[in-house]
CSV table of C-alpha atoms in Angstrom, one decimal:
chain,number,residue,atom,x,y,z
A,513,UNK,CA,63.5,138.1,87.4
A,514,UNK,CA,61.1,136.7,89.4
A,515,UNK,CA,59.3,132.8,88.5
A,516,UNK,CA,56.0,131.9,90.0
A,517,UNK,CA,53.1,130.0,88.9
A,518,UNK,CA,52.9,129.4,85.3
A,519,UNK,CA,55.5,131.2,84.6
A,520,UNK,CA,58.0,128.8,86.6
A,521,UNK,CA,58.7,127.8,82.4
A,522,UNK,CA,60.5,130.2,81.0
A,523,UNK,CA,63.3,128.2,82.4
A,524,UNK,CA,64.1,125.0,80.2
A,525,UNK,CA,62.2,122.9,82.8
A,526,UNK,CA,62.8,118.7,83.2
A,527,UNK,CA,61.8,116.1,85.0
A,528,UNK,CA,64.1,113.8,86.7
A,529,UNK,CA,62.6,110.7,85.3
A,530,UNK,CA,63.1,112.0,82.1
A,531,UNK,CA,66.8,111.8,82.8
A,532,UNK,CA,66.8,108.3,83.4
A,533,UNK,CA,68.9,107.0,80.5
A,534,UNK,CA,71.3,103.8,80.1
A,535,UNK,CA,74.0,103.7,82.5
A,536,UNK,CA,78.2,103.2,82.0
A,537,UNK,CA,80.1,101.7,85.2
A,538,UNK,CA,83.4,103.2,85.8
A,539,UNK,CA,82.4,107.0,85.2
A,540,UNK,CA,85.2,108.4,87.2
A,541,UNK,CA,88.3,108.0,86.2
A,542,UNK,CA,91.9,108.9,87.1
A,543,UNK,CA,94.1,110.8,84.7
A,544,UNK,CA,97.9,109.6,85.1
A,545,UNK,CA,100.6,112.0,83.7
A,546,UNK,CA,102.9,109.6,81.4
A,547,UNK,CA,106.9,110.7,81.6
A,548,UNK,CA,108.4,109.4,78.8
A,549,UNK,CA,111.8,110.4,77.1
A,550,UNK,CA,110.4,113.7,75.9
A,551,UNK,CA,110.0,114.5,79.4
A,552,UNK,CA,113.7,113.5,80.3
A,553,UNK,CA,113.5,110.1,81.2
A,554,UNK,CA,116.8,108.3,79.3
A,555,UNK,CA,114.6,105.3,78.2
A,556,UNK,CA,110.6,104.0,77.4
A,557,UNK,CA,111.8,101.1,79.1
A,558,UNK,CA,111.7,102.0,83.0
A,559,UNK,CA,112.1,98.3,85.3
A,560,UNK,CA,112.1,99.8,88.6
A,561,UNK,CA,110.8,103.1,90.6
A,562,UNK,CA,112.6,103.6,94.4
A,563,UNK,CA,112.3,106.5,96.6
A,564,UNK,CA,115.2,107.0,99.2
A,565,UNK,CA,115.4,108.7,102.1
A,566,UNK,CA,115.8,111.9,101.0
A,567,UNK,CA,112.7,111.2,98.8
A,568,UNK,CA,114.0,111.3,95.2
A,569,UNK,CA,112.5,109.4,92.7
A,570,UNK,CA,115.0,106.4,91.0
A,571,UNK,CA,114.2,104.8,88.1
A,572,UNK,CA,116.0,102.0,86.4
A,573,UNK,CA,116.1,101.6,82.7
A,574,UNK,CA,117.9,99.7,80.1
A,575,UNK,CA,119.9,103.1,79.1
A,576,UNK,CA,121.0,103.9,82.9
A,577,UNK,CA,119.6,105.0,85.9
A,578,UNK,CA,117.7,108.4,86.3
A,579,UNK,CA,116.6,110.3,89.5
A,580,UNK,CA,113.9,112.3,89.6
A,581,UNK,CA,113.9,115.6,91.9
A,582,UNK,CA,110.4,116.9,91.2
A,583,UNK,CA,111.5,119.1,88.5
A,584,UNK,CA,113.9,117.5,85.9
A,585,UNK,CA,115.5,114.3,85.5
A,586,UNK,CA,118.8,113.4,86.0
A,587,UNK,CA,120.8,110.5,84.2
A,588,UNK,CA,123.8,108.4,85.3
A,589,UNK,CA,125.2,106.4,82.9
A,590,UNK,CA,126.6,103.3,84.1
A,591,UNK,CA,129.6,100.5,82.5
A,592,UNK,CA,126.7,98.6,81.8
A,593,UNK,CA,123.8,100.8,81.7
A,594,UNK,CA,120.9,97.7,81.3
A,595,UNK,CA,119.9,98.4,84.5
A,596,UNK,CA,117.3,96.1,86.1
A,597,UNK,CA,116.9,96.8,89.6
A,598,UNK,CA,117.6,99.8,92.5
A,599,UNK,CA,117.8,98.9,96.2
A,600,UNK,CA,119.0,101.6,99.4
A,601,UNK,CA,120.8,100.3,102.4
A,602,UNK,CA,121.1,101.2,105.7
A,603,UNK,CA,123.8,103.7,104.9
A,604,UNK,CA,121.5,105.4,102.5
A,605,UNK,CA,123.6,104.2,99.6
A,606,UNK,CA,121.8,103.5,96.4
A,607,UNK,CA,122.8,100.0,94.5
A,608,UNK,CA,121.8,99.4,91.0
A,609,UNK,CA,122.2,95.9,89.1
A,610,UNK,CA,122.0,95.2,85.6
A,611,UNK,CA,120.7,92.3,83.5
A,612,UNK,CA,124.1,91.2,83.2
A,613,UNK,CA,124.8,90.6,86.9
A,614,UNK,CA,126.9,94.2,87.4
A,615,UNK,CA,127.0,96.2,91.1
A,616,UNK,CA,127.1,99.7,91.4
A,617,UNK,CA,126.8,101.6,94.6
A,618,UNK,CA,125.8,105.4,94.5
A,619,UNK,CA,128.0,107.5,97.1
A,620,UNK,CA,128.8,111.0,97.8
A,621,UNK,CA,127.3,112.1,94.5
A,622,UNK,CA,128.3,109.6,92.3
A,623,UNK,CA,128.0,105.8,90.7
A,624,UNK,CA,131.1,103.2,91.2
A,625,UNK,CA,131.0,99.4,90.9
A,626,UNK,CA,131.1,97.5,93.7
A,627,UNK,CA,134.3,95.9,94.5
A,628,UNK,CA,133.4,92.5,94.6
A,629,UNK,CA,130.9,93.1,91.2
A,630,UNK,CA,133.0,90.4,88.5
A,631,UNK,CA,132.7,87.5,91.4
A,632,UNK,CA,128.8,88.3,92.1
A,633,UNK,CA,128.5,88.1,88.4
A,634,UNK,CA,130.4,85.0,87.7
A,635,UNK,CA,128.6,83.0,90.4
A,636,UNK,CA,124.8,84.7,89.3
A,637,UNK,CA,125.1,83.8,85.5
A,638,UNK,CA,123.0,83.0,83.7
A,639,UNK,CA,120.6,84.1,85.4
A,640,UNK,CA,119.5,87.3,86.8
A,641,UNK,CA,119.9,88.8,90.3
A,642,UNK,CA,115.7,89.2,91.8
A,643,UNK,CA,115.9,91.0,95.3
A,644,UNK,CA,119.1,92.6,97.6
A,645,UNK,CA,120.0,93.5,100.7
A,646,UNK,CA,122.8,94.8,102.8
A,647,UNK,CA,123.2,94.3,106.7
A,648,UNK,CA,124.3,96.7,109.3
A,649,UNK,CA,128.1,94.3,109.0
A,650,UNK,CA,128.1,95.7,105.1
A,651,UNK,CA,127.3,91.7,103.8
A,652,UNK,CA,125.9,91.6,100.6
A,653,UNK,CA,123.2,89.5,100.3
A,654,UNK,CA,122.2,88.5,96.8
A,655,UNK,CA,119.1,86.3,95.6
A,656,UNK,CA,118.7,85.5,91.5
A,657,UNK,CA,117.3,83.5,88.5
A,658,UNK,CA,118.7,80.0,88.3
A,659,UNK,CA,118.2,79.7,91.3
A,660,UNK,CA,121.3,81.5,93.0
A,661,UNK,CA,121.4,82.9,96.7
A,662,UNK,CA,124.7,84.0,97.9
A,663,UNK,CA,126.0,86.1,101.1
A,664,UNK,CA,129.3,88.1,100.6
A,665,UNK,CA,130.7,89.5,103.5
A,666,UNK,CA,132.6,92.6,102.9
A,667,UNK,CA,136.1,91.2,102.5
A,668,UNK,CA,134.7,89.4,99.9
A,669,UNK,CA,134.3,85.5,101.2
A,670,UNK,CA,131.2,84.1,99.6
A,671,UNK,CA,128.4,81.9,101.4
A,672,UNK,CA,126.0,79.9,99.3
A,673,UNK,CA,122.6,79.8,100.5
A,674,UNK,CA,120.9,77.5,98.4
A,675,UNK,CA,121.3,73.6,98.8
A,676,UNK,CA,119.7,71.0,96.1
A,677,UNK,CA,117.4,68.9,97.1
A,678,UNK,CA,114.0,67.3,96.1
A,679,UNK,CA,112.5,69.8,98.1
A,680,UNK,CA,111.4,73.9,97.1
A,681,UNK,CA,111.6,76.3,100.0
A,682,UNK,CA,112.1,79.9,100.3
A,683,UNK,CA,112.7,82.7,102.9
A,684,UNK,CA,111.1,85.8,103.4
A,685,UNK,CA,113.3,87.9,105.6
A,686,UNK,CA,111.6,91.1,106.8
A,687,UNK,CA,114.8,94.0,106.8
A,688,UNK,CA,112.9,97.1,107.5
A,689,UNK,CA,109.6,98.6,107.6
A,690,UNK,CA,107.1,96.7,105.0
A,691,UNK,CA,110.9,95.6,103.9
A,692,UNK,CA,112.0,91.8,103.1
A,693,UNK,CA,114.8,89.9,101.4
A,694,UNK,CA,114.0,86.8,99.4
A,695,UNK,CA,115.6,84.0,98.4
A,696,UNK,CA,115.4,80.3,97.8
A,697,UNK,CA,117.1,77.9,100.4
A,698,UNK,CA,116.0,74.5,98.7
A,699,UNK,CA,115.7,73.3,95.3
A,700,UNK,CA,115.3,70.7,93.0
A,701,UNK,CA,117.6,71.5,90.5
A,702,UNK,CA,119.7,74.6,88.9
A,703,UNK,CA,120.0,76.1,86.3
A,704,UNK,CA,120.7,74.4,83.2
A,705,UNK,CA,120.5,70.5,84.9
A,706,UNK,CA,119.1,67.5,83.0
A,707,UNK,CA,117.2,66.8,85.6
A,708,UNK,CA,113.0,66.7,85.4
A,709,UNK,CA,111.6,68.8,87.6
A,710,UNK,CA,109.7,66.9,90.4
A,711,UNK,CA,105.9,67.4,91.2
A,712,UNK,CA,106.4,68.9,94.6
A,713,UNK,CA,105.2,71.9,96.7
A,714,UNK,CA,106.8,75.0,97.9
A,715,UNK,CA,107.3,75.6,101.5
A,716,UNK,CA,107.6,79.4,102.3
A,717,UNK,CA,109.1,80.2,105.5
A,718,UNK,CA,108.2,84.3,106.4
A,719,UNK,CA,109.9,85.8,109.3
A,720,UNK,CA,109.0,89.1,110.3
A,721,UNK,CA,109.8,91.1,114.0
A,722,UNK,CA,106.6,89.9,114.8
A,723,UNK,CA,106.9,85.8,114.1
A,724,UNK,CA,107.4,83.5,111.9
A,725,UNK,CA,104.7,82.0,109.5
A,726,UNK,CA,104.9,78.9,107.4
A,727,UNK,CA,102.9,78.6,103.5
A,728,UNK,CA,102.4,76.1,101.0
A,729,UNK,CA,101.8,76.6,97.6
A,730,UNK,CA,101.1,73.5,95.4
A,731,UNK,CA,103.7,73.9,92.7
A,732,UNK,CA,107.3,74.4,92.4
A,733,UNK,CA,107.7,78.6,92.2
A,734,UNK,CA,109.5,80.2,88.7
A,735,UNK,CA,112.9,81.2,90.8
A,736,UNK,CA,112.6,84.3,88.5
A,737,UNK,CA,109.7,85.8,89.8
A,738,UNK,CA,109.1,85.7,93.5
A,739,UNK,CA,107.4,88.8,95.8
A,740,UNK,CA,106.5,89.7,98.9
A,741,UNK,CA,104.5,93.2,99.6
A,742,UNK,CA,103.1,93.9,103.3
A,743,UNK,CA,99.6,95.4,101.9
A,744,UNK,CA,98.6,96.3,105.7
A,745,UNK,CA,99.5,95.9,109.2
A,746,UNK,CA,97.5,92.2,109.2
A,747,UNK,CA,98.0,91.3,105.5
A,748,UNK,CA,101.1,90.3,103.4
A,749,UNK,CA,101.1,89.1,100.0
A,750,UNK,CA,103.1,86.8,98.6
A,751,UNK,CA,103.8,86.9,94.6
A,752,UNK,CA,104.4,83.6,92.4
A,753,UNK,CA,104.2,84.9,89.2
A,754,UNK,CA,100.4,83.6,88.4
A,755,UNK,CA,99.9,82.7,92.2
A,756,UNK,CA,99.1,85.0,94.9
A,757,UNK,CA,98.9,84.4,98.4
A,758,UNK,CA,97.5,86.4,101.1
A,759,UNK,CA,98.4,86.0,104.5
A,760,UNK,CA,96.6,87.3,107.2
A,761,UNK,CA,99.7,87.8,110.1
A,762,UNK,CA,96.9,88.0,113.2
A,763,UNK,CA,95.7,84.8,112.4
A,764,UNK,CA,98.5,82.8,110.5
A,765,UNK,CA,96.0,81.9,108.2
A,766,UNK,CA,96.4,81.6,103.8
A,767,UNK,CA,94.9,81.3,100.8
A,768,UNK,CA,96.2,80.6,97.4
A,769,UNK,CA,94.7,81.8,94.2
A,770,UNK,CA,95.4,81.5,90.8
A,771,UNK,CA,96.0,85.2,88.8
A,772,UNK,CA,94.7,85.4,85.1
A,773,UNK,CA,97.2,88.2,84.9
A,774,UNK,CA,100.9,88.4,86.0
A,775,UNK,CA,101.6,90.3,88.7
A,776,UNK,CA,104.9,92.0,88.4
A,777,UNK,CA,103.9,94.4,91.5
A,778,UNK,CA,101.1,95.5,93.8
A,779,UNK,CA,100.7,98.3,96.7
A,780,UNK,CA,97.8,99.5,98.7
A,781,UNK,CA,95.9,103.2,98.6
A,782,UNK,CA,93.7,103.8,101.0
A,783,UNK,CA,92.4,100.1,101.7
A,784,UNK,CA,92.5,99.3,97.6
A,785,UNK,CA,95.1,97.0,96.4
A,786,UNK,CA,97.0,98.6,93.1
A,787,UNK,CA,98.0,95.9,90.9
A,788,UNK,CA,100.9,95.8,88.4
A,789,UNK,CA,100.4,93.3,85.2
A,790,UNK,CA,101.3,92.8,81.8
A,791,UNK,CA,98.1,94.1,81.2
A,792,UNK,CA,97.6,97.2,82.6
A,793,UNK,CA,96.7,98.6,86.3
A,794,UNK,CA,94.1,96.4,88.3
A,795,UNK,CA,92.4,97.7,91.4
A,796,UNK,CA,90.9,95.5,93.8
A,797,UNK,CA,88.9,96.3,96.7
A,798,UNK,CA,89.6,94.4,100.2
A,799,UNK,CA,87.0,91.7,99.2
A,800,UNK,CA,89.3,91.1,96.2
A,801,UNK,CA,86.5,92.4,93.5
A,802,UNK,CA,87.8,94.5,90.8
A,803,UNK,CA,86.8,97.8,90.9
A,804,UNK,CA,88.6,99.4,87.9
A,805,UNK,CA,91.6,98.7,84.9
A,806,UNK,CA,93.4,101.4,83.6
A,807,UNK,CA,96.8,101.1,80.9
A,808,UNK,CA,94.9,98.7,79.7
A,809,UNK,CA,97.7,96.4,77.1
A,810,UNK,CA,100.4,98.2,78.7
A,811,UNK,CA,102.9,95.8,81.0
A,812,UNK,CA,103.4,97.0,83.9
A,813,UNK,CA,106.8,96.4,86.1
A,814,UNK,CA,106.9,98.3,89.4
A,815,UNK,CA,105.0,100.2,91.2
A,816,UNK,CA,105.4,102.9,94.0
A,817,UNK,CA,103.0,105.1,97.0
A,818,UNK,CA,106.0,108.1,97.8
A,819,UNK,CA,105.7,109.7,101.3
A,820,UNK,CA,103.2,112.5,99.6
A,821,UNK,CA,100.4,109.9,98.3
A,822,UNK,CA,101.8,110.2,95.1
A,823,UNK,CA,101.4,106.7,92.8
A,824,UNK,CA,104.4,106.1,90.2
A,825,UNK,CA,104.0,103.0,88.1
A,826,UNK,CA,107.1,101.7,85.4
A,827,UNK,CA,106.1,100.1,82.0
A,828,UNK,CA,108.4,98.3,79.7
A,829,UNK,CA,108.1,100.2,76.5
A,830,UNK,CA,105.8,103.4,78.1
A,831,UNK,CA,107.9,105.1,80.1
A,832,UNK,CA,106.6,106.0,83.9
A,833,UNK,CA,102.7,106.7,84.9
A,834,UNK,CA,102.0,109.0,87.8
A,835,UNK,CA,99.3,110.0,89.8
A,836,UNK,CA,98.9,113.1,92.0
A,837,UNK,CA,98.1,112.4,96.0
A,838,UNK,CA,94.8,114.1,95.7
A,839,UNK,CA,93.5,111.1,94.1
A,840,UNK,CA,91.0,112.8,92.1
A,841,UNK,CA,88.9,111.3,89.7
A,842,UNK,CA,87.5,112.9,86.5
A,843,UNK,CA,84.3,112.6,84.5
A,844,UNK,CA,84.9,110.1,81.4
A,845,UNK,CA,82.7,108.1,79.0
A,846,UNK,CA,84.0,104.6,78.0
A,847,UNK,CA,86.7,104.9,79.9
A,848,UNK,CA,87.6,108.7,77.9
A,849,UNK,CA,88.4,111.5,80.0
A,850,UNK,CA,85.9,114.2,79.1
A,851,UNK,CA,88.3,117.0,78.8
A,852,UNK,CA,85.8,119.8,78.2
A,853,UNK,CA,85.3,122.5,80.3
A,854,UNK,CA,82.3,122.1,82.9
A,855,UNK,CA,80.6,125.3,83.8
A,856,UNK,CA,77.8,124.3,86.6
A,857,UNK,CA,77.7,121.2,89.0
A,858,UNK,CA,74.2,120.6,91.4
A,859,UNK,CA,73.8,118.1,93.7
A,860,UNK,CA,70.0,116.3,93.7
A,861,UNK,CA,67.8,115.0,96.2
A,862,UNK,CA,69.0,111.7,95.0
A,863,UNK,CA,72.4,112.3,95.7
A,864,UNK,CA,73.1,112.2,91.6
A,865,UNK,CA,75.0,115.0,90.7
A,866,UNK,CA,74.3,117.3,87.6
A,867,UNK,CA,77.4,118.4,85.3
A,868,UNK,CA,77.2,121.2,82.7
A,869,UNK,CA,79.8,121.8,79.6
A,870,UNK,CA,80.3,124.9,77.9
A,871,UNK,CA,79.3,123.2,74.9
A,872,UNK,CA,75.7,122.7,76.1
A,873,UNK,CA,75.8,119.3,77.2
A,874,UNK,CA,74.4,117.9,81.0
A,875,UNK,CA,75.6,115.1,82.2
A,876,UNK,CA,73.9,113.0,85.7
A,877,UNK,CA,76.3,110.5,86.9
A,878,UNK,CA,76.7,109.4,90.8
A,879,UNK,CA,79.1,106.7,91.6
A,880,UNK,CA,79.5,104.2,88.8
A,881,UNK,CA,76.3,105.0,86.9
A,882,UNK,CA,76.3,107.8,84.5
A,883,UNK,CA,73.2,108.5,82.3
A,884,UNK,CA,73.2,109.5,78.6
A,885,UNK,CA,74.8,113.0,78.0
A,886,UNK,CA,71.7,115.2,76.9
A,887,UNK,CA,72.7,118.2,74.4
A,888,UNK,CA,70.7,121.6,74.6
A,889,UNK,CA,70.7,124.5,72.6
A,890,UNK,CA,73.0,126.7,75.3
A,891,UNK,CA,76.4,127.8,74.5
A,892,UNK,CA,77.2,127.8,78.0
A,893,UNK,CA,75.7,125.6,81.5
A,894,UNK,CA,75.2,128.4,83.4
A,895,UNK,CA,73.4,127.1,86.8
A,896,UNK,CA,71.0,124.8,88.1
A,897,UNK,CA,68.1,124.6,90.3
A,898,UNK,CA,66.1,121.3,91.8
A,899,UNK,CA,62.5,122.9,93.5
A,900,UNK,CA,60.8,120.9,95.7
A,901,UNK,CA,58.6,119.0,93.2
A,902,UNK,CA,61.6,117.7,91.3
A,903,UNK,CA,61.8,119.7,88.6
A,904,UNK,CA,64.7,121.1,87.2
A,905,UNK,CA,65.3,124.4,86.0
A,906,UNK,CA,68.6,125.2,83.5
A,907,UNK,CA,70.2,128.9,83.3
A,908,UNK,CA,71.8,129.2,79.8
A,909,UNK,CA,74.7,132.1,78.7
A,910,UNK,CA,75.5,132.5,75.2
A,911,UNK,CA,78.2,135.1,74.0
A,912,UNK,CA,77.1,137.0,71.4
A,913,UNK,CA,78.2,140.2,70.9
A,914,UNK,CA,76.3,143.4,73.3
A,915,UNK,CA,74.4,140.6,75.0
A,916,UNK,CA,75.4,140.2,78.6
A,917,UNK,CA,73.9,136.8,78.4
A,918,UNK,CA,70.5,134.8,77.4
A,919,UNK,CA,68.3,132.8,79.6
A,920,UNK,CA,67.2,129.9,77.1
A,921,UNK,CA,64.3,127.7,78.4
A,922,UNK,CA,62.0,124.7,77.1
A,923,UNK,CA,60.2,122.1,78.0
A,924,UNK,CA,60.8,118.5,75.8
A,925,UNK,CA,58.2,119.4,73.7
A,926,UNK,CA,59.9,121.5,71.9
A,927,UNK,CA,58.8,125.2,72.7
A,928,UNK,CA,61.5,127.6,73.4
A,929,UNK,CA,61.4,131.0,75.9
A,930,UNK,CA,64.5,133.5,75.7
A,931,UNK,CA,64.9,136.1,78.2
A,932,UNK,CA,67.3,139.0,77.3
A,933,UNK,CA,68.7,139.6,81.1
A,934,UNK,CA,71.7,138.0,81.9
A,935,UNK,CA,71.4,135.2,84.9
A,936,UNK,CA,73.6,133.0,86.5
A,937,UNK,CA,71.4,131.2,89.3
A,938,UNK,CA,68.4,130.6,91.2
A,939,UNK,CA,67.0,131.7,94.5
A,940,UNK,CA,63.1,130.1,95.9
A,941,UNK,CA,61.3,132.4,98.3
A,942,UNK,CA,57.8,130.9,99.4
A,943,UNK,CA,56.5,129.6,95.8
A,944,UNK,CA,58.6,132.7,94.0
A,945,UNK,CA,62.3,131.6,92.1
A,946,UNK,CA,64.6,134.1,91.5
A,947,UNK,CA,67.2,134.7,89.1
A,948,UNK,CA,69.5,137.3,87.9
């Protein structure tokens, strides 16, 4: 069929300005798959994600600990199965820890506690063991709640590394790549002590293979929740609970700010900072501006980039989030995935983009504006076509019965043109358009 002149309107014909309608930020949207116990997961409840060497996914959770191959899940089940965290050594042994202060060392295929598990327990109540590591002499090094930091050497003599003072200090050891040990060397008081705690600040001693940097944070840090995530090859973060510091390791330079969410967890995607809270997913470009929330009221407690892109994320009471490497991003309206079927996409001279459903609908979006969906009489988007004048032309297949397709067209006042051939797109020659 050929289009010239005033004929160009047997196609539904639009202006752009007439699609210039109010605009929703956030358009694009990821879709996380959600693995919860119908899945195979053993528990909702998921504390910690780990990938080890031979890239399996581990997952601790208050009914055991569950490895992931890509395919199924698989569940150990443990003396004490509250697990809370999952750490691999040098030796590419897998330790898990429960709430209760519990070792267990995955070897050769299977769980068994660690030998020395009832004395790290006794001297870690009541509190909770936070971060673990394990040197190249086999010493167990052990940081928790109370505060508690303890080194066992592998014939079982302990060490404690934590001395009472009216002072608050912690180190930041870096053990392996974007890898570090915690622990608190000073404190005021421990656990349990009648003593008031003192208004004092927290000196933070980081050593990494490349020097040694000192912080200060203005309060006395929750010996429960301490972090430390390299985000880049110049920037570390350091997480207190509702304080975050960011240190920049080419210049020794810090800043401290408060959160108004708790950070449990964070890693960085492509130069975007993916934030664990107890409210949901927070991403953050490099100027620290929020670019998007997603989970929105669900608390969030680990999170994890494995070696393919791939994002997992643990939750207390929703099981685990992922999302696929390719990072892409889907259409959605008030923060809903559209889940229709699109039939036709166009690109126009603004750099807008045009979206068609089966259902009839168009939507124009481009990066964080999309315009009001408009609804047309079309079963089916079949194609579209920008001329040089800006005006729009829409190719629309129904499927009724014997009809190869119909070519609906109007213009917004209303008068409607059907053309019996069936078209799927346009071609301009000189001032002629072509379809068929």
């Amino acid at each position: 069929m050929q289009l010239s002149g005033r004929h160009v309107y047997l196609l539904l014909v639009f202006f752009v300005s007439i699609l210039v309608h109010t605009g929703t930020a956030q358009q694009l949207r990821y879709a996380f798959k959600n693995y919860t116990p119908n899945d195979g997961l053993p528990s909702s409840e998921v504390h910690k994600v780990l990938q080890d060497a031979q890239h399996y996914m581990w997952f601790a959770t208050d009914h055991g600990v569950c490895r992931y191959n890509g395919y199924e899940f698989k569940t150990y089940n443990l003396a004490d199965n509250s697990i809370l965290g999952l750490y691999e050594d040098y030796k590419k042994r897998i330790w898990a820890w429960s709430f209760s202060g519990r070792l267990f060392v995955f070897e050769n295929g299977r769980f068994e506690e660690y030998k020395w598990s009832k004395q790290v327990m006794s001297l870690t109540q009541p509190g909770i063991i936070q971060s673990l590591h394990v040197d190249d002499a086999d010493n167990l090094y052990i940081a928790s709640s109370g505060p508690h930091s303890y080194k066992f050497s592998k014939n079982g003599e302990v060490t404690n590394l934590i001395q009472v003072k009216p002072s608050s200090k912690i180190i930041m050891l870096q053990t392996g790549n974007q890898q570090f040990f915690s622990f608190i060397s000073e404190y005021p008081r421990q656990y349990n002590s009648d003593v008031r705690m003192p208004r004092i600040s927290t000196f933070i001693t980081v050593k990494m293979n490349r020097g040694t940097y000192n912080v200060e944070v203005p309060v006395v840090v929750a010996p429960e929740r301490y972090k430390i995530r390299q985000l880049s090859d110049t920037l570390l973060l350091l997480i207190l609970r509702e304080i975050q510091v960011k240190l920049n390791l080419n210049s020794g330079l810090y800043s401290v700010k408060e959160s108004r969410q708790i950070v449990y967890d964070v890693t960085n995607i492509d130069g975007y900072n993916y934030y664990a809270t107890d409210d949901g997913l927070v991403i953050k470009n490099n100027r620290d501006e929020e670019v998007a929330t997603y989970l929105k009221g669900v608390q969030l407690l680990s999170i994890k980039k494995d070696t393919e892109g791939g994002l997992w994320i643990t939750s207390l009471s929703n099981g685990v989030y992922y999302l696929q490497p390719s990072g892409i991003a889907h259409l959605s309206i008030n923060d809903e995935i559209v889940k229709e079927k699109f039939s036709a996409l166009y690109v126009l001279s603004d750099s807008s983009l045009l979206a068609g459903l089966n259902g009839g609908r168009i939507f124009r979006f481009r990066l964080n504006h999309l315009w009001q969906p408009i609804n047309l009489e079309f079963e089916t988007i079949a194609s579209f076509y920008e001329d040089s004048a800006n005006v729009i032309f829409v190719a629309g297949v129904t499927n009724k019965v014997l009809q190869f397709g119909n070519l609906y067209s109007r213009r917004y006042n209303g008068q409607i043109y059907q053309s019996v051939i069936g078209l799927s797109n346009f071609v301009k020659q000189g001032e002629n358009i072509y379809t068929g």
